[in-house]
Amino acid sequence: MQPKRLLLPILAVILICFSAVTLVAADEASPLKLAVEVSSPTAISKEPVTVQAGDALEVSVTVTGNPGITTVQFDLVYDPDVLSVKTDTIKNGDVFAEESVAFKTAEGKITFMRIVTAEDSDNGTVFTVKFDVKKAPV
């Protein structure tokens, strides 16, 4: 068994990179916030979690302050040397209708896309995905 290591802040292993974000909002007053929450076998946290090789992580992306999104695209970027994505576990959350979203996966990146004309101002989970920890991060 490998010794447990501290998973660096989510930015070290899992980042949300806004590669192309277009927001069409009904109300520009409230700030839109996307957050990443990681669930490990021992913790649910927006802070660093402790993991070891063989653990499974569930990652949720949530939105608050949603002013009424019609079109949005962003990437969830991860280190493929440390994590492997279980593509069959990428699930749409409760914010956007399933028929209005698409996911594209590539090595080290999951792209979330929503391109419709109807506004959706719900807050909640955008999507969830499960990862296997290949090795403890350095």
PDB file of C-alpha atoms in Angstrom:
ATOM      1  CA  MET A   1       0.000   0.000   0.000  1.00  0.00           C
ATOM      2  CA  GLN A   2       1.339   3.405  -0.916  1.00  0.00           C
ATOM      3  CA  PRO A   3       1.404   6.035   1.802  1.00  0.00           C
ATOM      4  CA  LYS A   4      -1.417   8.530   1.649  1.00  0.00           C
ATOM      5  CA  ARG A   5      -0.558  11.845   0.087  1.00  0.00           C
ATOM      6  CA  LEU A   6      -2.393  15.111   0.169  1.00  0.00           C
ATOM      7  CA  LEU A   7      -4.181  15.760  -3.071  1.00  0.00           C
ATOM      8  CA  LEU A   8      -3.029  19.272  -3.878  1.00  0.00           C
ATOM      9  CA  PRO A   9      -5.700  21.903  -4.058  1.00  0.00           C
ATOM     10  CA  ILE A  10      -8.114  21.016  -6.751  1.00  0.00           C
ATOM     11  CA  LEU A  11      -6.291  23.390  -9.090  1.00  0.00           C
ATOM     12  CA  ALA A  12      -3.250  21.080  -9.047  1.00  0.00           C
ATOM     13  CA  VAL A  13      -5.089  18.046 -10.361  1.00  0.00           C
ATOM     14  CA  ILE A  14      -8.509  19.172 -11.492  1.00  0.00           C
ATOM     15  CA  LEU A  15      -9.076  22.599 -12.961  1.00  0.00           C
ATOM     16  CA  ILE A  16     -12.006  24.274 -14.532  1.00  0.00           C
ATOM     17  CA  CYS A  17     -10.727  26.113 -17.553  1.00  0.00           C
ATOM     18  CA  PHE A  18     -13.167  28.350 -19.279  1.00  0.00           C
ATOM     19  CA  SER A  19     -12.051  27.726 -22.849  1.00  0.00           C
ATOM     20  CA  ALA A  20     -15.055  29.366 -24.408  1.00  0.00           C
ATOM     21  CA  VAL A  21     -17.747  30.789 -22.190  1.00  0.00           C
ATOM     22  CA  THR A  22     -20.685  32.663 -23.559  1.00  0.00           C
ATOM     23  CA  LEU A  23     -23.346  33.668 -21.106  1.00  0.00           C
ATOM     24  CA  VAL A  24     -26.582  35.264 -22.152  1.00  0.00           C
ATOM     25  CA  ALA A  25     -28.185  36.477 -18.977  1.00  0.00           C
ATOM     26  CA  ALA A  26     -31.550  37.900 -18.119  1.00  0.00           C
ATOM     27  CA  ASP A  27     -30.142  39.629 -15.051  1.00  0.00           C
ATOM     28  CA  GLU A  28     -26.480  40.651 -15.062  1.00  0.00           C
ATOM     29  CA  ALA A  29     -26.570  41.733 -11.384  1.00  0.00           C
ATOM     30  CA  SER A  30     -25.848  38.378  -9.730  1.00  0.00           C
ATOM     31  CA  PRO A  31     -22.366  36.892 -10.174  1.00  0.00           C
ATOM     32  CA  LEU A  32     -22.220  33.454 -11.761  1.00  0.00           C
ATOM     33  CA  LYS A  33     -20.035  30.999  -9.853  1.00  0.00           C
ATOM     34  CA  LEU A  34     -18.947  27.511 -10.855  1.00  0.00           C
ATOM     35  CA  ALA A  35     -17.462  25.325  -8.132  1.00  0.00           C
ATOM     36  CA  VAL A  36     -15.830  21.902  -8.044  1.00  0.00           C
ATOM     37  CA  GLU A  37     -16.530  19.534  -5.170  1.00  0.00           C
ATOM     38  CA  VAL A  38     -14.555  16.310  -4.728  1.00  0.00           C
ATOM     39  CA  SER A  39     -15.842  13.285  -2.839  1.00  0.00           C
ATOM     40  CA  SER A  40     -13.216  10.761  -1.769  1.00  0.00           C
ATOM     41  CA  PRO A  41     -13.626   7.621   0.337  1.00  0.00           C
ATOM     42  CA  THR A  42     -12.905   9.758   3.410  1.00  0.00           C
ATOM     43  CA  ALA A  43     -14.196  13.263   2.710  1.00  0.00           C
ATOM     44  CA  ILE A  44     -16.449  15.543   0.720  1.00  0.00           C
ATOM     45  CA  SER A  45     -14.706  18.844   0.256  1.00  0.00           C
ATOM     46  CA  LYS A  46     -13.989  21.877  -1.857  1.00  0.00           C
ATOM     47  CA  GLU A  47     -10.598  21.810  -0.141  1.00  0.00           C
ATOM     48  CA  PRO A  48      -7.754  19.312  -0.649  1.00  0.00           C
ATOM     49  CA  VAL A  49      -8.567  15.683   0.094  1.00  0.00           C
ATOM     50  CA  THR A  50      -6.277  12.784   0.961  1.00  0.00           C
ATOM     51  CA  VAL A  51      -6.141   9.925  -1.544  1.00  0.00           C
ATOM     52  CA  GLN A  52      -4.035   6.951  -2.470  1.00  0.00           C
ATOM     53  CA  ALA A  53      -3.681   4.838  -5.585  1.00  0.00           C
ATOM     54  CA  GLY A  54      -6.778   2.736  -6.147  1.00  0.00           C
ATOM     55  CA  ASP A  55      -9.193   5.225  -4.573  1.00  0.00           C
ATOM     56  CA  ALA A  56     -12.186   6.517  -6.488  1.00  0.00           C
ATOM     57  CA  LEU A  57     -13.124  10.183  -6.564  1.00  0.00           C
ATOM     58  CA  GLU A  58     -16.441  11.683  -7.528  1.00  0.00           C
ATOM     59  CA  VAL A  59     -16.253  15.226  -8.854  1.00  0.00           C
ATOM     60  CA  SER A  60     -19.297  17.497  -9.011  1.00  0.00           C
ATOM     61  CA  VAL A  61     -19.414  20.826 -10.804  1.00  0.00           C
ATOM     62  CA  THR A  62     -22.044  23.168  -9.361  1.00  0.00           C
ATOM     63  CA  VAL A  63     -23.378  26.570 -10.355  1.00  0.00           C
ATOM     64  CA  THR A  64     -24.710  29.372  -8.141  1.00  0.00           C
ATOM     65  CA  GLY A  65     -25.772  32.885  -9.024  1.00  0.00           C
ATOM     66  CA  ASN A  66     -27.063  31.603 -12.363  1.00  0.00           C
ATOM     67  CA  PRO A  67     -28.453  34.693 -14.112  1.00  0.00           C
ATOM     68  CA  GLY A  68     -30.119  32.688 -16.905  1.00  0.00           C
ATOM     69  CA  ILE A  69     -27.651  30.742 -19.026  1.00  0.00           C
ATOM     70  CA  THR A  70     -28.484  29.825 -22.590  1.00  0.00           C
ATOM     71  CA  THR A  71     -25.060  28.963 -24.008  1.00  0.00           C
ATOM     72  CA  VAL A  72     -21.968  27.859 -22.116  1.00  0.00           C
ATOM     73  CA  GLN A  73     -18.893  25.733 -22.728  1.00  0.00           C
ATOM     74  CA  PHE A  74     -16.095  24.914 -20.314  1.00  0.00           C
ATOM     75  CA  ASP A  75     -13.462  22.253 -19.772  1.00  0.00           C
ATOM     76  CA  LEU A  76     -12.789  20.223 -16.658  1.00  0.00           C
ATOM     77  CA  VAL A  77      -9.053  19.562 -16.958  1.00  0.00           C
ATOM     78  CA  TYR A  78      -7.305  16.822 -14.973  1.00  0.00           C
ATOM     79  CA  ASP A  79      -3.889  15.178 -14.884  1.00  0.00           C
ATOM     80  CA  PRO A  80      -4.220  11.883 -16.814  1.00  0.00           C
ATOM     81  CA  ASP A  81      -1.029  10.575 -15.180  1.00  0.00           C
ATOM     82  CA  VAL A  82      -2.754  10.768 -11.793  1.00  0.00           C
ATOM     83  CA  LEU A  83      -6.434  10.208 -12.638  1.00  0.00           C
ATOM     84  CA  SER A  84      -8.357   8.117 -15.136  1.00  0.00           C
ATOM     85  CA  VAL A  85     -11.905   9.122 -15.973  1.00  0.00           C
ATOM     86  CA  LYS A  86     -14.708   6.597 -16.016  1.00  0.00           C
ATOM     87  CA  THR A  87     -16.492   7.950 -19.108  1.00  0.00           C
ATOM     88  CA  ASP A  88     -19.647   5.944 -18.409  1.00  0.00           C
ATOM     89  CA  THR A  89     -20.001   7.826 -15.106  1.00  0.00           C
ATOM     90  CA  ILE A  90     -20.288  11.334 -16.598  1.00  0.00           C
ATOM     91  CA  LYS A  91     -23.831  12.311 -15.628  1.00  0.00           C
ATOM     92  CA  ASN A  92     -25.829  15.450 -16.236  1.00  0.00           C
ATOM     93  CA  GLY A  93     -26.873  17.207 -13.040  1.00  0.00           C
ATOM     94  CA  ASP A  94     -30.154  18.836 -12.079  1.00  0.00           C
ATOM     95  CA  VAL A  95     -29.525  22.304 -13.563  1.00  0.00           C
ATOM     96  CA  PHE A  96     -29.872  21.812 -17.321  1.00  0.00           C
ATOM     97  CA  ALA A  97     -32.193  19.472 -19.201  1.00  0.00           C
ATOM     98  CA  GLU A  98     -30.320  16.399 -20.410  1.00  0.00           C
ATOM     99  CA  GLU A  99     -31.283  16.959 -24.034  1.00  0.00           C
ATOM    100  CA  SER A 100     -29.700  20.432 -23.950  1.00  0.00           C
ATOM    101  CA  VAL A 101     -26.165  19.353 -22.961  1.00  0.00           C
ATOM    102  CA  ALA A 102     -23.299  17.411 -24.520  1.00  0.00           C
ATOM    103  CA  PHE A 103     -20.020  16.060 -23.205  1.00  0.00           C
ATOM    104  CA  LYS A 104     -16.818  15.473 -25.121  1.00  0.00           C
ATOM    105  CA  THR A 105     -13.886  13.644 -23.582  1.00  0.00           C
ATOM    106  CA  ALA A 106     -10.224  13.785 -24.531  1.00  0.00           C
ATOM    107  CA  GLU A 107      -7.064  12.753 -22.687  1.00  0.00           C
ATOM    108  CA  GLY A 108      -6.950  15.010 -19.643  1.00  0.00           C
ATOM    109  CA  LYS A 109     -10.118  16.971 -20.428  1.00  0.00           C
ATOM    110  CA  ILE A 110     -13.900  16.736 -20.257  1.00  0.00           C
ATOM    111  CA  THR A 111     -15.749  19.434 -22.220  1.00  0.00           C
ATOM    112  CA  PHE A 112     -19.250  20.449 -21.122  1.00  0.00           C
ATOM    113  CA  MET A 113     -21.409  22.211 -23.745  1.00  0.00           C
ATOM    114  CA  ARG A 114     -24.876  23.717 -23.688  1.00  0.00           C
ATOM    115  CA  ILE A 115     -26.067  25.587 -26.764  1.00  0.00           C
ATOM    116  CA  VAL A 116     -29.762  26.465 -26.741  1.00  0.00           C
ATOM    117  CA  THR A 117     -31.914  29.577 -26.904  1.00  0.00           C
ATOM    118  CA  ALA A 118     -33.983  28.932 -23.758  1.00  0.00           C
ATOM    119  CA  GLU A 119     -32.650  30.513 -20.572  1.00  0.00           C
ATOM    120  CA  ASP A 120     -32.158  28.345 -17.517  1.00  0.00           C
ATOM    121  CA  SER A 121     -31.548  30.128 -14.218  1.00  0.00           C
ATOM    122  CA  ASP A 122     -31.576  27.155 -11.844  1.00  0.00           C
ATOM    123  CA  ASN A 123     -28.702  26.664  -9.396  1.00  0.00           C
ATOM    124  CA  GLY A 124     -27.374  23.234  -8.536  1.00  0.00           C
ATOM    125  CA  THR A 125     -25.245  20.464 -10.000  1.00  0.00           C
ATOM    126  CA  VAL A 126     -24.118  20.918 -13.616  1.00  0.00           C
ATOM    127  CA  PHE A 127     -22.581  17.432 -13.884  1.00  0.00           C
ATOM    128  CA  THR A 128     -20.771  14.702 -11.963  1.00  0.00           C
ATOM    129  CA  VAL A 129     -18.009  12.324 -12.999  1.00  0.00           C
ATOM    130  CA  LYS A 130     -16.037   9.569 -11.297  1.00  0.00           C
ATOM    131  CA  PHE A 131     -12.277   9.166 -11.494  1.00  0.00           C
ATOM    132  CA  ASP A 132      -9.929   6.367 -10.437  1.00  0.00           C
ATOM    133  CA  VAL A 133      -6.715   7.479  -8.741  1.00  0.00           C
ATOM    134  CA  LYS A 134      -3.844   5.813 -10.659  1.00  0.00           C
ATOM    135  CA  LYS A 135      -1.117   7.019  -8.334  1.00  0.00           C
ATOM    136  CA  ALA A 136      -0.826   9.441  -5.465  1.00  0.00           C
ATOM    137  CA  PRO A 137       0.082  12.920  -6.736  1.00  0.00           C
ATOM    138  CA  VAL A 138       3.463  14.322  -5.835  1.00  0.00           C
TER     139      VAL A 138
END
